[in-house]
Amino acid sequence: MLKALAVGASLAASLVAVGSPANAAGTPRPDEEMVIGVVAANGSGCPFGSAQVTPSPDNKAFTVTYSEFTAQVGVGTKPTDFRKNCQLALDVHVPQGYTYAISGTDYRGFAQLARGATASETANYYFQGERQSTRIRHDFRGPFDGNWQRTDTVGISSLAFLPCGEQRYLNVNTELRVNAGSSNTKKTTSMLTMDSTDGRLDTVYHVSWKKC
């Protein structure tokens, strides 16, 4: 069962993604604020209270911050730790007369992979009731030790806007997976994480506006 999270955030209605159809057409920004609330979460990567949503400083995106999202194999790990996932349901209140789409995402985290180990980050997002978007996967190979960032960009012609006048949750799905491969799991630990203890490893979702 989805677990309700008492987390919410407001996103100023000046969110406009560069190069989006809304910008090209000169669509004015909404006067009202766009409000986002995390209403539910499900998955081993986001236990209750461990995921938060906040507006970006420039008000052109919103960020998701995880605090317990780590997949790992090797010394000191459990057999089920190799895969972690999280599905968030975001309740986005759009100003009247406008709609929005996710135009791109920046994923950030930390990886420590022993030689021979591999890992992957897979994600997609879609509106409730709509067909799921294509899951985009990013692969990592050891040896690796440090922060990582990957970016998904949606072409203008492929932007999936919320149907005008409808209120649906935005579902955000993310999975982390680590495979031991030829690494020595009795002596090493390999991990891939999207955890953030200092606020710098956020996942950023860029928003594009369109007038109905």
mmCIF file of C-alpha atoms in Angstrom:
data_model
loop_
_atom_site.group_PDB
_atom_site.id
_atom_site.type_symbol
_atom_site.label_atom_id
_atom_site.label_comp_id
_atom_site.label_asym_id
_atom_site.label_seq_id
_atom_site.Cartn_x
_atom_site.Cartn_y
_atom_site.Cartn_z
ATOM 1 C CA MET A 1 0.000 0.000 0.000
ATOM 2 C CA LEU A 2 1.208 3.484 -0.770
ATOM 3 C CA LYS A 3 2.358 5.254 2.365
ATOM 4 C CA ALA A 4 1.243 8.845 2.777
ATOM 5 C CA LEU A 5 4.005 11.366 3.329
ATOM 6 C CA ALA A 6 3.426 14.552 5.259
ATOM 7 C CA VAL A 7 5.634 16.479 2.911
ATOM 8 C CA GLY A 8 4.641 19.319 0.609
ATOM 9 C CA ALA A 9 6.108 22.206 -1.301
ATOM 10 C CA SER A 10 4.987 25.189 -3.322
ATOM 11 C CA LEU A 11 6.475 25.941 -6.714
ATOM 12 C CA ALA A 12 6.174 29.496 -7.985
ATOM 13 C CA ALA A 13 4.187 29.737 -11.176
ATOM 14 C CA SER A 14 7.049 31.298 -13.060
ATOM 15 C CA LEU A 15 8.358 27.855 -14.027
ATOM 16 C CA VAL A 16 9.252 28.014 -17.707
ATOM 17 C CA ALA A 17 11.645 25.617 -19.409
ATOM 18 C CA VAL A 18 13.996 27.125 -21.965
ATOM 19 C CA GLY A 19 13.176 26.021 -25.491
ATOM 20 C CA SER A 20 9.718 24.704 -24.598
ATOM 21 C CA PRO A 21 6.666 25.328 -26.825
ATOM 22 C CA ALA A 22 5.378 27.733 -24.186
ATOM 23 C CA ASN A 23 8.465 29.906 -24.517
ATOM 24 C CA ALA A 24 8.477 29.725 -28.278
ATOM 25 C CA ALA A 25 4.889 30.931 -28.404
ATOM 26 C CA GLY A 26 5.509 33.678 -25.871
ATOM 27 C CA THR A 27 3.018 32.248 -23.388
ATOM 28 C CA PRO A 28 2.806 34.492 -20.310
ATOM 29 C CA ARG A 29 3.541 33.031 -16.910
ATOM 30 C CA PRO A 30 0.595 32.152 -14.634
ATOM 31 C CA ASP A 31 -0.141 34.685 -11.914
ATOM 32 C CA GLU A 32 -0.999 32.013 -9.356
ATOM 33 C CA GLU A 33 1.415 29.678 -7.655
ATOM 34 C CA MET A 34 1.820 26.060 -8.671
ATOM 35 C CA VAL A 35 1.577 23.898 -5.533
ATOM 36 C CA ILE A 36 3.168 20.443 -5.273
ATOM 37 C CA GLY A 37 2.565 17.914 -2.518
ATOM 38 C CA VAL A 38 4.045 14.452 -2.006
ATOM 39 C CA VAL A 39 0.911 12.469 -1.206
ATOM 40 C CA ALA A 40 2.256 8.908 -1.308
ATOM 41 C CA ALA A 41 5.381 6.817 -1.682
ATOM 42 C CA ASN A 42 6.075 3.161 -2.244
ATOM 43 C CA GLY A 43 9.290 1.196 -2.442
ATOM 44 C CA SER A 44 12.388 0.153 -0.555
ATOM 45 C CA GLY A 45 14.260 3.263 -1.665
ATOM 46 C CA CYS A 46 11.957 5.775 0.015
ATOM 47 C CA PRO A 47 10.745 4.649 3.459
ATOM 48 C CA PHE A 48 8.196 6.874 5.196
ATOM 49 C CA GLY A 49 9.434 10.451 5.537
ATOM 50 C CA SER A 50 12.667 9.925 3.571
ATOM 51 C CA ALA A 51 11.718 11.797 0.359
ATOM 52 C CA GLN A 52 11.072 15.529 0.096
ATOM 53 C CA VAL A 53 10.051 17.904 -2.693
ATOM 54 C CA THR A 54 11.207 21.526 -2.790
ATOM 55 C CA PRO A 55 11.239 24.343 -5.386
ATOM 56 C CA SER A 56 14.493 25.222 -7.116
ATOM 57 C CA PRO A 57 16.013 28.661 -6.424
ATOM 58 C CA ASP A 58 15.180 29.924 -9.927
ATOM 59 C CA ASN A 59 11.591 28.597 -9.759
ATOM 60 C CA LYS A 60 11.946 26.756 -13.061
ATOM 61 C CA ALA A 61 11.956 23.252 -11.611
ATOM 62 C CA PHE A 62 11.299 21.184 -8.521
ATOM 63 C CA THR A 63 13.713 18.881 -6.762
ATOM 64 C CA VAL A 64 13.253 15.525 -5.081
ATOM 65 C CA THR A 65 15.665 14.731 -2.243
ATOM 66 C CA TYR A 66 16.073 11.185 -0.905
ATOM 67 C CA SER A 67 17.769 10.269 2.375
ATOM 68 C CA GLU A 68 17.670 6.431 2.312
ATOM 69 C CA PHE A 69 18.011 5.475 -1.349
ATOM 70 C CA THR A 70 21.047 3.166 -1.686
ATOM 71 C CA ALA A 71 21.537 -0.132 -3.536
ATOM 72 C CA GLN A 72 24.580 -2.202 -2.609
ATOM 73 C CA VAL A 73 26.233 -5.612 -2.669
ATOM 74 C CA GLY A 74 29.157 -7.120 -0.795
ATOM 75 C CA VAL A 75 30.470 -6.975 2.764
ATOM 76 C CA GLY A 76 27.842 -6.037 5.351
ATOM 77 C CA THR A 77 24.880 -6.027 2.959
ATOM 78 C CA LYS A 78 21.652 -8.033 2.798
ATOM 79 C CA PRO A 79 20.695 -10.204 -0.209
ATOM 80 C CA THR A 80 17.838 -7.811 -1.068
ATOM 81 C CA ASP A 81 19.998 -4.673 -0.951
ATOM 82 C CA PHE A 82 21.181 -5.039 -4.572
ATOM 83 C CA ARG A 83 17.976 -3.362 -5.820
ATOM 84 C CA LYS A 84 16.105 -0.356 -4.427
ATOM 85 C CA ASN A 85 13.138 1.430 -5.984
ATOM 86 C CA CYS A 86 10.821 4.324 -5.249
ATOM 87 C CA GLN A 87 7.494 5.419 -6.707
ATOM 88 C CA LEU A 88 6.265 8.863 -5.708
ATOM 89 C CA ALA A 89 2.781 10.243 -6.352
ATOM 90 C CA LEU A 90 2.928 14.033 -6.621
ATOM 91 C CA ASP A 91 -0.237 16.109 -6.316
ATOM 92 C CA VAL A 92 0.398 19.101 -8.574
ATOM 93 C CA HIS A 93 -2.146 21.947 -8.496
ATOM 94 C CA VAL A 94 -1.842 23.879 -11.747
ATOM 95 C CA PRO A 95 -3.077 27.500 -12.078
ATOM 96 C CA GLN A 96 -6.314 27.748 -14.026
ATOM 97 C CA GLY A 97 -5.844 28.155 -17.767
ATOM 98 C CA TYR A 98 -2.441 26.456 -17.879
ATOM 99 C CA THR A 99 -0.945 23.011 -18.087
ATOM 100 C CA TYR A 100 2.576 21.630 -17.759
ATOM 101 C CA ALA A 101 4.979 18.893 -18.818
ATOM 102 C CA ILE A 102 8.291 17.560 -17.553
ATOM 103 C CA SER A 103 10.869 18.701 -20.107
ATOM 104 C CA GLY A 104 13.941 17.088 -18.593
ATOM 105 C CA THR A 105 15.495 15.603 -15.472
ATOM 106 C CA ASP A 106 18.909 15.821 -13.815
ATOM 107 C CA TYR A 107 19.753 12.765 -11.691
ATOM 108 C CA ARG A 108 22.588 13.005 -9.155
ATOM 109 C CA GLY A 109 24.130 10.643 -6.649
ATOM 110 C CA PHE A 110 27.228 8.869 -5.409
ATOM 111 C CA ALA A 111 28.737 5.572 -6.567
ATOM 112 C CA GLN A 112 31.456 3.333 -5.169
ATOM 113 C CA LEU A 113 31.951 0.333 -7.415
ATOM 114 C CA ALA A 114 34.687 -2.277 -7.095
ATOM 115 C CA ARG A 115 36.468 -3.504 -10.198
ATOM 116 C CA GLY A 116 34.168 -5.952 -12.003
ATOM 117 C CA ALA A 117 30.948 -4.564 -10.474
ATOM 118 C CA THR A 118 28.279 -2.741 -12.466
ATOM 119 C CA ALA A 119 25.239 -0.638 -11.594
ATOM 120 C CA SER A 120 22.286 1.107 -13.221
ATOM 121 C CA GLU A 121 19.807 3.903 -12.549
ATOM 122 C CA THR A 122 16.457 3.665 -14.321
ATOM 123 C CA ALA A 123 13.597 6.166 -14.181
ATOM 124 C CA ASN A 124 10.397 7.375 -15.789
ATOM 125 C CA TYR A 125 7.486 9.679 -14.980
ATOM 126 C CA TYR A 126 3.916 9.858 -16.230
ATOM 127 C CA PHE A 127 0.503 11.260 -15.345
ATOM 128 C CA GLN A 128 -2.005 9.081 -13.518
ATOM 129 C CA GLY A 129 -4.169 7.235 -16.036
ATOM 130 C CA GLU A 130 -1.751 7.773 -18.905
ATOM 131 C CA ARG A 131 0.484 5.155 -20.490
ATOM 132 C CA GLN A 132 3.871 4.983 -18.784
ATOM 133 C CA SER A 133 6.679 6.793 -20.533
ATOM 134 C CA THR A 134 9.752 4.952 -21.754
ATOM 135 C CA ARG A 135 12.064 4.021 -18.901
ATOM 136 C CA ILE A 136 15.495 5.540 -19.447
ATOM 137 C CA ARG A 137 18.478 3.643 -18.058
ATOM 138 C CA HIS A 138 21.972 4.868 -17.210
ATOM 139 C CA ASP A 139 24.750 2.335 -16.627
ATOM 140 C CA PHE A 140 27.884 2.497 -14.452
ATOM 141 C CA ARG A 141 30.950 0.260 -14.386
ATOM 142 C CA GLY A 142 33.619 -0.231 -11.749
ATOM 143 C CA PRO A 143 36.091 0.751 -10.647
ATOM 144 C CA PHE A 144 34.330 4.011 -9.789
ATOM 145 C CA ASP A 145 34.366 6.174 -6.675
ATOM 146 C CA GLY A 146 32.696 9.590 -6.626
ATOM 147 C CA ASN A 147 29.632 11.686 -7.402
ATOM 148 C CA TRP A 148 27.728 11.128 -10.621
ATOM 149 C CA GLN A 149 25.160 13.047 -12.688
ATOM 150 C CA ARG A 150 23.039 12.000 -15.651
ATOM 151 C CA THR A 151 20.536 14.116 -17.611
ATOM 152 C CA ASP A 152 17.427 13.095 -19.543
ATOM 153 C CA THR A 153 16.101 15.691 -22.012
ATOM 154 C CA VAL A 154 12.680 15.468 -23.682
ATOM 155 C CA GLY A 155 12.392 16.841 -27.221
ATOM 156 C CA ILE A 156 9.797 19.547 -27.838
ATOM 157 C CA SER A 157 7.728 17.284 -30.076
ATOM 158 C CA SER A 158 7.703 14.573 -27.389
ATOM 159 C CA LEU A 159 6.573 16.665 -24.409
ATOM 160 C CA ALA A 160 3.646 14.975 -22.643
ATOM 161 C CA PHE A 161 1.422 17.723 -21.221
ATOM 162 C CA LEU A 162 -1.236 17.100 -18.616
ATOM 163 C CA PRO A 163 -4.656 17.341 -20.365
ATOM 164 C CA CYS A 164 -6.081 20.811 -19.755
ATOM 165 C CA GLY A 165 -8.544 21.067 -16.885
ATOM 166 C CA GLU A 166 -7.686 17.670 -15.404
ATOM 167 C CA GLN A 167 -6.192 16.961 -11.987
ATOM 168 C CA ARG A 168 -4.001 13.855 -11.966
ATOM 169 C CA TYR A 169 -1.071 12.727 -9.885
ATOM 170 C CA LEU A 170 2.369 12.861 -11.461
ATOM 171 C CA ASN A 171 3.973 9.462 -10.856
ATOM 172 C CA VAL A 172 7.763 9.441 -10.546
ATOM 173 C CA ASN A 173 9.461 6.022 -10.623
ATOM 174 C CA THR A 174 13.164 5.439 -9.966
ATOM 175 C CA GLU A 175 15.219 2.246 -9.549
ATOM 176 C CA LEU A 176 18.815 1.658 -8.492
ATOM 177 C CA ARG A 177 20.504 -1.699 -9.072
ATOM 178 C CA VAL A 178 24.007 -2.997 -8.339
ATOM 179 C CA ASN A 179 25.449 -6.226 -9.754
ATOM 180 C CA ALA A 180 28.533 -7.819 -8.187
ATOM 181 C CA GLY A 181 29.792 -9.164 -11.495
ATOM 182 C CA SER A 182 33.336 -10.467 -11.096
ATOM 183 C CA SER A 183 34.063 -8.385 -7.965
ATOM 184 C CA ASN A 184 34.977 -10.144 -4.717
ATOM 185 C CA THR A 185 31.897 -9.633 -2.507
ATOM 186 C CA LYS A 186 33.690 -11.200 0.481
ATOM 187 C CA LYS A 187 36.214 -8.368 0.558
ATOM 188 C CA THR A 188 34.517 -5.391 -1.146
ATOM 189 C CA THR A 189 31.265 -3.437 -1.045
ATOM 190 C CA SER A 190 29.828 -1.769 -4.122
ATOM 191 C CA MET A 191 27.035 0.802 -3.952
ATOM 192 C CA LEU A 192 24.965 3.251 -5.986
ATOM 193 C CA THR A 193 23.069 5.919 -4.110
ATOM 194 C CA MET A 194 20.757 8.888 -4.575
ATOM 195 C CA ASP A 195 20.968 9.745 -0.873
ATOM 196 C CA SER A 196 21.549 13.348 0.123
ATOM 197 C CA THR A 197 22.592 14.454 3.588
ATOM 198 C CA ASP A 198 23.712 17.931 2.552
ATOM 199 C CA GLY A 199 21.096 18.839 -0.084
ATOM 200 C CA ARG A 200 23.504 18.644 -3.030
ATOM 201 C CA LEU A 201 22.440 15.320 -4.539
ATOM 202 C CA ASP A 202 18.920 16.262 -5.557
ATOM 203 C CA THR A 203 17.019 14.994 -8.560
ATOM 204 C CA VAL A 204 15.832 18.040 -10.531
ATOM 205 C CA TYR A 205 12.693 17.945 -12.694
ATOM 206 C CA HIS A 206 12.450 20.792 -15.219
ATOM 207 C CA VAL A 207 8.968 22.073 -16.030
ATOM 208 C CA SER A 208 7.537 23.434 -19.262
ATOM 209 C CA TRP A 209 4.350 25.535 -19.368
ATOM 210 C CA LYS A 210 1.607 25.727 -21.983
ATOM 211 C CA LYS A 211 -1.539 27.846 -22.000
ATOM 212 C CA CYS A 212 -4.801 25.935 -22.485
#
